[in-house]
Amino acid sequence: MDEITTAAALWWAVVASGLYHGVNPGMGWPLAVSSALMDRQYSALYKALGALAFGHVLAMTAILLPFSALLFLAEWQREIQIAAALLVVALGVYLLINRRHPRFLSRVPPSRLALWSFLAAMAHGAGLMLVPIFLGICSTIESDTGHAAAAALMASNMGTALLVALLHTSAMALSGGAIAIGVYHWLGLKFLRQGWFNLDIVWALSLVLVGVISLATLH
């Protein structure tokens, strides 16, 4: 697989993970539906989705930027990727063993959806899932690391990190928003209690899968 094909596949993975995060009710779209129903205003749904997206993109950025800063140490790039992949696998295994949702999330007031979204993404490892994908994208970007200035290389990596966070969150908002609108208009909250399946195990396994794939594709 050449560099262009690899890069394209990784960017599609950013979008796919965003769609997946959006579908997962643990990322907050049921709260947007609840907010609109309680306020009895359709506009409240979009305000809530906007707040959830803002908190999510902040969490993605907070996770990705430190790794983008580390990547200027080009001679340690492989080790950084291995450590990140192992960290993702470890979190997935932990979530498989510990099924309880973080209690502190229930203490965040419903009016602070952006804060809730930020903390939920951090607690569930949503940002961490993006790290191996982001590191793979950075490895496909050609740069003469022997002569490139560290500041320029770091700026390039940070720009890529921001683009990954924005693209991922846009996909998340699109899929989560579509489900929220459908539930609000046609399905109702009864659907959430009876028709929705639990994604906790799938979420944990997906973290493990992303980490394993990242380790397997190291070069």
PDB file of C-alpha atoms in Angstrom, residues 37-178:
ATOM      1  CA  LEU A  37     -38.190  17.820  25.257  1.00  0.00           C
ATOM      2  CA  MET A  38     -37.848  19.523  28.631  1.00  0.00           C
ATOM      3  CA  ASP A  39     -37.614  23.000  27.105  1.00  0.00           C
ATOM      4  CA  ARG A  40     -40.329  22.159  24.560  1.00  0.00           C
ATOM      5  CA  GLN A  41     -38.332  24.018  21.956  1.00  0.00           C
ATOM      6  CA  TYR A  42     -36.843  22.477  18.840  1.00  0.00           C
ATOM      7  CA  SER A  43     -34.040  25.058  18.901  1.00  0.00           C
ATOM      8  CA  ALA A  44     -32.879  23.640  22.226  1.00  0.00           C
ATOM      9  CA  LEU A  45     -31.919  20.438  20.405  1.00  0.00           C
ATOM     10  CA  TYR A  46     -29.440  22.268  18.172  1.00  0.00           C
ATOM     11  CA  LYS A  47     -28.061  24.309  21.067  1.00  0.00           C
ATOM     12  CA  ALA A  48     -27.444  21.117  23.016  1.00  0.00           C
ATOM     13  CA  LEU A  49     -25.826  19.378  20.022  1.00  0.00           C
ATOM     14  CA  GLY A  50     -23.597  22.419  19.517  1.00  0.00           C
ATOM     15  CA  ALA A  51     -22.505  22.343  23.154  1.00  0.00           C
ATOM     16  CA  LEU A  52     -21.793  18.614  22.975  1.00  0.00           C
ATOM     17  CA  ALA A  53     -19.740  19.075  19.788  1.00  0.00           C
ATOM     18  CA  PHE A  54     -17.770  21.949  21.335  1.00  0.00           C
ATOM     19  CA  GLY A  55     -16.876  19.885  24.387  1.00  0.00           C
ATOM     20  CA  HIS A  56     -15.952  16.910  22.205  1.00  0.00           C
ATOM     21  CA  VAL A  57     -13.605  18.851  19.940  1.00  0.00           C
ATOM     22  CA  LEU A  58     -11.902  20.357  22.995  1.00  0.00           C
ATOM     23  CA  ALA A  59     -11.317  16.854  24.357  1.00  0.00           C
ATOM     24  CA  MET A  60      -9.945  15.599  21.016  1.00  0.00           C
ATOM     25  CA  THR A  61      -7.602  18.594  20.796  1.00  0.00           C
ATOM     26  CA  ALA A  62      -6.446  18.218  24.405  1.00  0.00           C
ATOM     27  CA  ILE A  63      -5.459  14.602  23.714  1.00  0.00           C
ATOM     28  CA  LEU A  64      -3.887  15.063  20.272  1.00  0.00           C
ATOM     29  CA  LEU A  65      -1.841  18.227  20.797  1.00  0.00           C
ATOM     30  CA  PRO A  66       0.611  16.743  23.350  1.00  0.00           C
ATOM     31  CA  PHE A  67       1.362  13.881  20.947  1.00  0.00           C
ATOM     32  CA  SER A  68       1.815  16.335  18.065  1.00  0.00           C
ATOM     33  CA  ALA A  69       4.347  18.233  20.181  1.00  0.00           C
ATOM     34  CA  LEU A  70       6.268  15.024  20.895  1.00  0.00           C
ATOM     35  CA  LEU A  71       6.541  14.041  17.237  1.00  0.00           C
ATOM     36  CA  PHE A  72       9.247  16.602  16.500  1.00  0.00           C
ATOM     37  CA  LEU A  73      11.501  14.048  18.197  1.00  0.00           C
ATOM     38  CA  ALA A  74      11.599  12.110  14.937  1.00  0.00           C
ATOM     39  CA  GLU A  75      14.059   9.523  16.204  1.00  0.00           C
ATOM     40  CA  TRP A  76      11.506   8.481  18.863  1.00  0.00           C
ATOM     41  CA  GLN A  77       8.467   8.399  16.567  1.00  0.00           C
ATOM     42  CA  ARG A  78       8.233   4.591  16.478  1.00  0.00           C
ATOM     43  CA  GLU A  79       8.469   4.340  20.255  1.00  0.00           C
ATOM     44  CA  ILE A  80       5.800   7.056  20.657  1.00  0.00           C
ATOM     45  CA  GLN A  81       3.453   5.165  18.330  1.00  0.00           C
ATOM     46  CA  ILE A  82       4.017   1.892  20.189  1.00  0.00           C
ATOM     47  CA  ALA A  83       3.374   3.545  23.562  1.00  0.00           C
ATOM     48  CA  ALA A  84       0.193   5.197  22.274  1.00  0.00           C
ATOM     49  CA  ALA A  85      -1.113   1.927  20.798  1.00  0.00           C
ATOM     50  CA  LEU A  86      -0.428   0.030  24.023  1.00  0.00           C
ATOM     51  CA  LEU A  87      -2.184   2.768  25.993  1.00  0.00           C
ATOM     52  CA  VAL A  88      -5.290   2.452  23.802  1.00  0.00           C
ATOM     53  CA  VAL A  89      -5.295  -1.346  24.203  1.00  0.00           C
ATOM     54  CA  ALA A  90      -4.881  -1.027  27.980  1.00  0.00           C
ATOM     55  CA  LEU A  91      -7.822   1.368  28.235  1.00  0.00           C
ATOM     56  CA  GLY A  92      -9.988  -0.965  26.152  1.00  0.00           C
ATOM     57  CA  VAL A  93      -9.144  -3.923  28.409  1.00  0.00           C
ATOM     58  CA  TYR A  94      -9.854  -1.799  31.495  1.00  0.00           C
ATOM     59  CA  LEU A  95     -13.286  -0.814  30.158  1.00  0.00           C
ATOM     60  CA  LEU A  96     -14.064  -4.468  29.416  1.00  0.00           C
ATOM     61  CA  ILE A  97     -13.276  -5.370  33.033  1.00  0.00           C
ATOM     62  CA  ASN A  98     -14.836  -2.294  34.640  1.00  0.00           C
ATOM     63  CA  ARG A  99     -18.302  -1.729  33.134  1.00  0.00           C
ATOM     64  CA  ARG A 100     -19.349   1.021  35.549  1.00  0.00           C
ATOM     65  CA  HIS A 101     -19.786   4.500  34.130  1.00  0.00           C
ATOM     66  CA  PRO A 102     -17.750   7.276  35.803  1.00  0.00           C
ATOM     67  CA  ARG A 103     -19.830   8.651  38.682  1.00  0.00           C
ATOM     68  CA  PHE A 104     -18.520  12.186  38.354  1.00  0.00           C
ATOM     69  CA  LEU A 105     -20.381  12.570  35.038  1.00  0.00           C
ATOM     70  CA  SER A 106     -23.717  12.326  36.857  1.00  0.00           C
ATOM     71  CA  ARG A 107     -22.716  15.270  39.034  1.00  0.00           C
ATOM     72  CA  VAL A 108     -22.315  17.661  36.086  1.00  0.00           C
ATOM     73  CA  PRO A 109     -25.490  19.804  35.724  1.00  0.00           C
ATOM     74  CA  PRO A 110     -27.484  19.241  32.497  1.00  0.00           C
ATOM     75  CA  SER A 111     -27.019  22.954  31.716  1.00  0.00           C
ATOM     76  CA  ARG A 112     -23.276  22.389  31.263  1.00  0.00           C
ATOM     77  CA  LEU A 113     -23.365  20.071  28.286  1.00  0.00           C
ATOM     78  CA  ALA A 114     -20.043  21.254  26.847  1.00  0.00           C
ATOM     79  CA  LEU A 115     -18.276  20.398  30.113  1.00  0.00           C
ATOM     80  CA  TRP A 116     -20.104  17.058  30.294  1.00  0.00           C
ATOM     81  CA  SER A 117     -19.129  16.228  26.697  1.00  0.00           C
ATOM     82  CA  PHE A 118     -15.479  17.101  27.361  1.00  0.00           C
ATOM     83  CA  LEU A 119     -15.334  14.921  30.483  1.00  0.00           C
ATOM     84  CA  ALA A 120     -17.255  12.046  28.869  1.00  0.00           C
ATOM     85  CA  ALA A 121     -14.907  11.954  25.877  1.00  0.00           C
ATOM     86  CA  MET A 122     -11.921  11.937  28.217  1.00  0.00           C
ATOM     87  CA  ALA A 123     -13.348   9.270  30.516  1.00  0.00           C
ATOM     88  CA  HIS A 124     -14.386   6.915  27.703  1.00  0.00           C
ATOM     89  CA  GLY A 125     -11.137   7.279  25.764  1.00  0.00           C
ATOM     90  CA  ALA A 126     -12.740   8.851  22.685  1.00  0.00           C
ATOM     91  CA  GLY A 127      -9.736  11.104  22.103  1.00  0.00           C
ATOM     92  CA  LEU A 128      -7.258   8.349  22.832  1.00  0.00           C
ATOM     93  CA  MET A 129      -8.821   6.219  20.094  1.00  0.00           C
ATOM     94  CA  LEU A 130      -7.780   8.894  17.587  1.00  0.00           C
ATOM     95  CA  VAL A 131      -4.131   8.976  18.655  1.00  0.00           C
ATOM     96  CA  PRO A 132      -2.888   5.914  16.674  1.00  0.00           C
ATOM     97  CA  ILE A 133      -4.780   7.145  13.592  1.00  0.00           C
ATOM     98  CA  PHE A 134      -3.306  10.634  13.985  1.00  0.00           C
ATOM     99  CA  LEU A 135       0.223   9.273  14.424  1.00  0.00           C
ATOM    100  CA  GLY A 136      -0.232   7.177  11.287  1.00  0.00           C
ATOM    101  CA  ILE A 137      -1.302  10.265   9.318  1.00  0.00           C
ATOM    102  CA  CYS A 138       1.742  12.180  10.531  1.00  0.00           C
ATOM    103  CA  SER A 139       4.023   9.343   9.429  1.00  0.00           C
ATOM    104  CA  THR A 140       2.651   9.607   5.849  1.00  0.00           C
ATOM    105  CA  ILE A 141       3.480  13.314   5.603  1.00  0.00           C
ATOM    106  CA  GLU A 142       6.856  13.669   3.935  1.00  0.00           C
ATOM    107  CA  SER A 143       9.356  15.916   5.671  1.00  0.00           C
ATOM    108  CA  ASP A 144      13.108  16.106   5.720  1.00  0.00           C
ATOM    109  CA  THR A 145      13.447  15.597   9.462  1.00  0.00           C
ATOM    110  CA  GLY A 146      17.192  15.948   9.233  1.00  0.00           C
ATOM    111  CA  HIS A 147      16.941  19.533   8.041  1.00  0.00           C
ATOM    112  CA  ALA A 148      13.430  20.670   9.018  1.00  0.00           C
ATOM    113  CA  ALA A 149      13.350  23.133  11.884  1.00  0.00           C
ATOM    114  CA  ALA A 150      11.760  21.659  15.010  1.00  0.00           C
ATOM    115  CA  ALA A 151       9.362  24.588  15.336  1.00  0.00           C
ATOM    116  CA  ALA A 152       8.122  24.186  11.760  1.00  0.00           C
ATOM    117  CA  LEU A 153       7.686  20.438  12.147  1.00  0.00           C
ATOM    118  CA  MET A 154       5.810  20.889  15.420  1.00  0.00           C
ATOM    119  CA  ALA A 155       3.538  23.505  13.846  1.00  0.00           C
ATOM    120  CA  SER A 156       2.763  21.131  10.983  1.00  0.00           C
ATOM    121  CA  ASN A 157       1.910  18.308  13.397  1.00  0.00           C
ATOM    122  CA  MET A 158      -0.301  20.599  15.487  1.00  0.00           C
ATOM    123  CA  GLY A 159      -2.130  21.768  12.369  1.00  0.00           C
ATOM    124  CA  THR A 160      -2.775  18.136  11.449  1.00  0.00           C
ATOM    125  CA  ALA A 161      -3.984  17.441  15.001  1.00  0.00           C
ATOM    126  CA  LEU A 162      -6.483  20.311  14.830  1.00  0.00           C
ATOM    127  CA  LEU A 163      -7.731  19.163  11.424  1.00  0.00           C
ATOM    128  CA  VAL A 164      -8.180  15.605  12.707  1.00  0.00           C
ATOM    129  CA  ALA A 165     -10.093  16.875  15.756  1.00  0.00           C
ATOM    130  CA  LEU A 166     -12.377  19.105  13.662  1.00  0.00           C
ATOM    131  CA  LEU A 167     -13.083  16.491  10.972  1.00  0.00           C
ATOM    132  CA  HIS A 168     -13.750  13.804  13.566  1.00  0.00           C
ATOM    133  CA  THR A 169     -16.072  16.026  15.605  1.00  0.00           C
ATOM    134  CA  SER A 170     -17.969  17.134  12.490  1.00  0.00           C
ATOM    135  CA  ALA A 171     -18.678  13.492  11.659  1.00  0.00           C
ATOM    136  CA  MET A 172     -19.644  12.837  15.280  1.00  0.00           C
ATOM    137  CA  ALA A 173     -22.068  15.783  15.318  1.00  0.00           C
ATOM    138  CA  LEU A 174     -23.565  14.686  11.994  1.00  0.00           C
ATOM    139  CA  SER A 175     -24.356  11.103  13.041  1.00  0.00           C
ATOM    140  CA  GLY A 176     -25.340  11.928  16.624  1.00  0.00           C
ATOM    141  CA  GLY A 177     -27.425  14.874  15.467  1.00  0.00           C
ATOM    142  CA  ALA A 178     -29.261  12.783  12.867  1.00  0.00           C
TER     143      ALA A 178
END
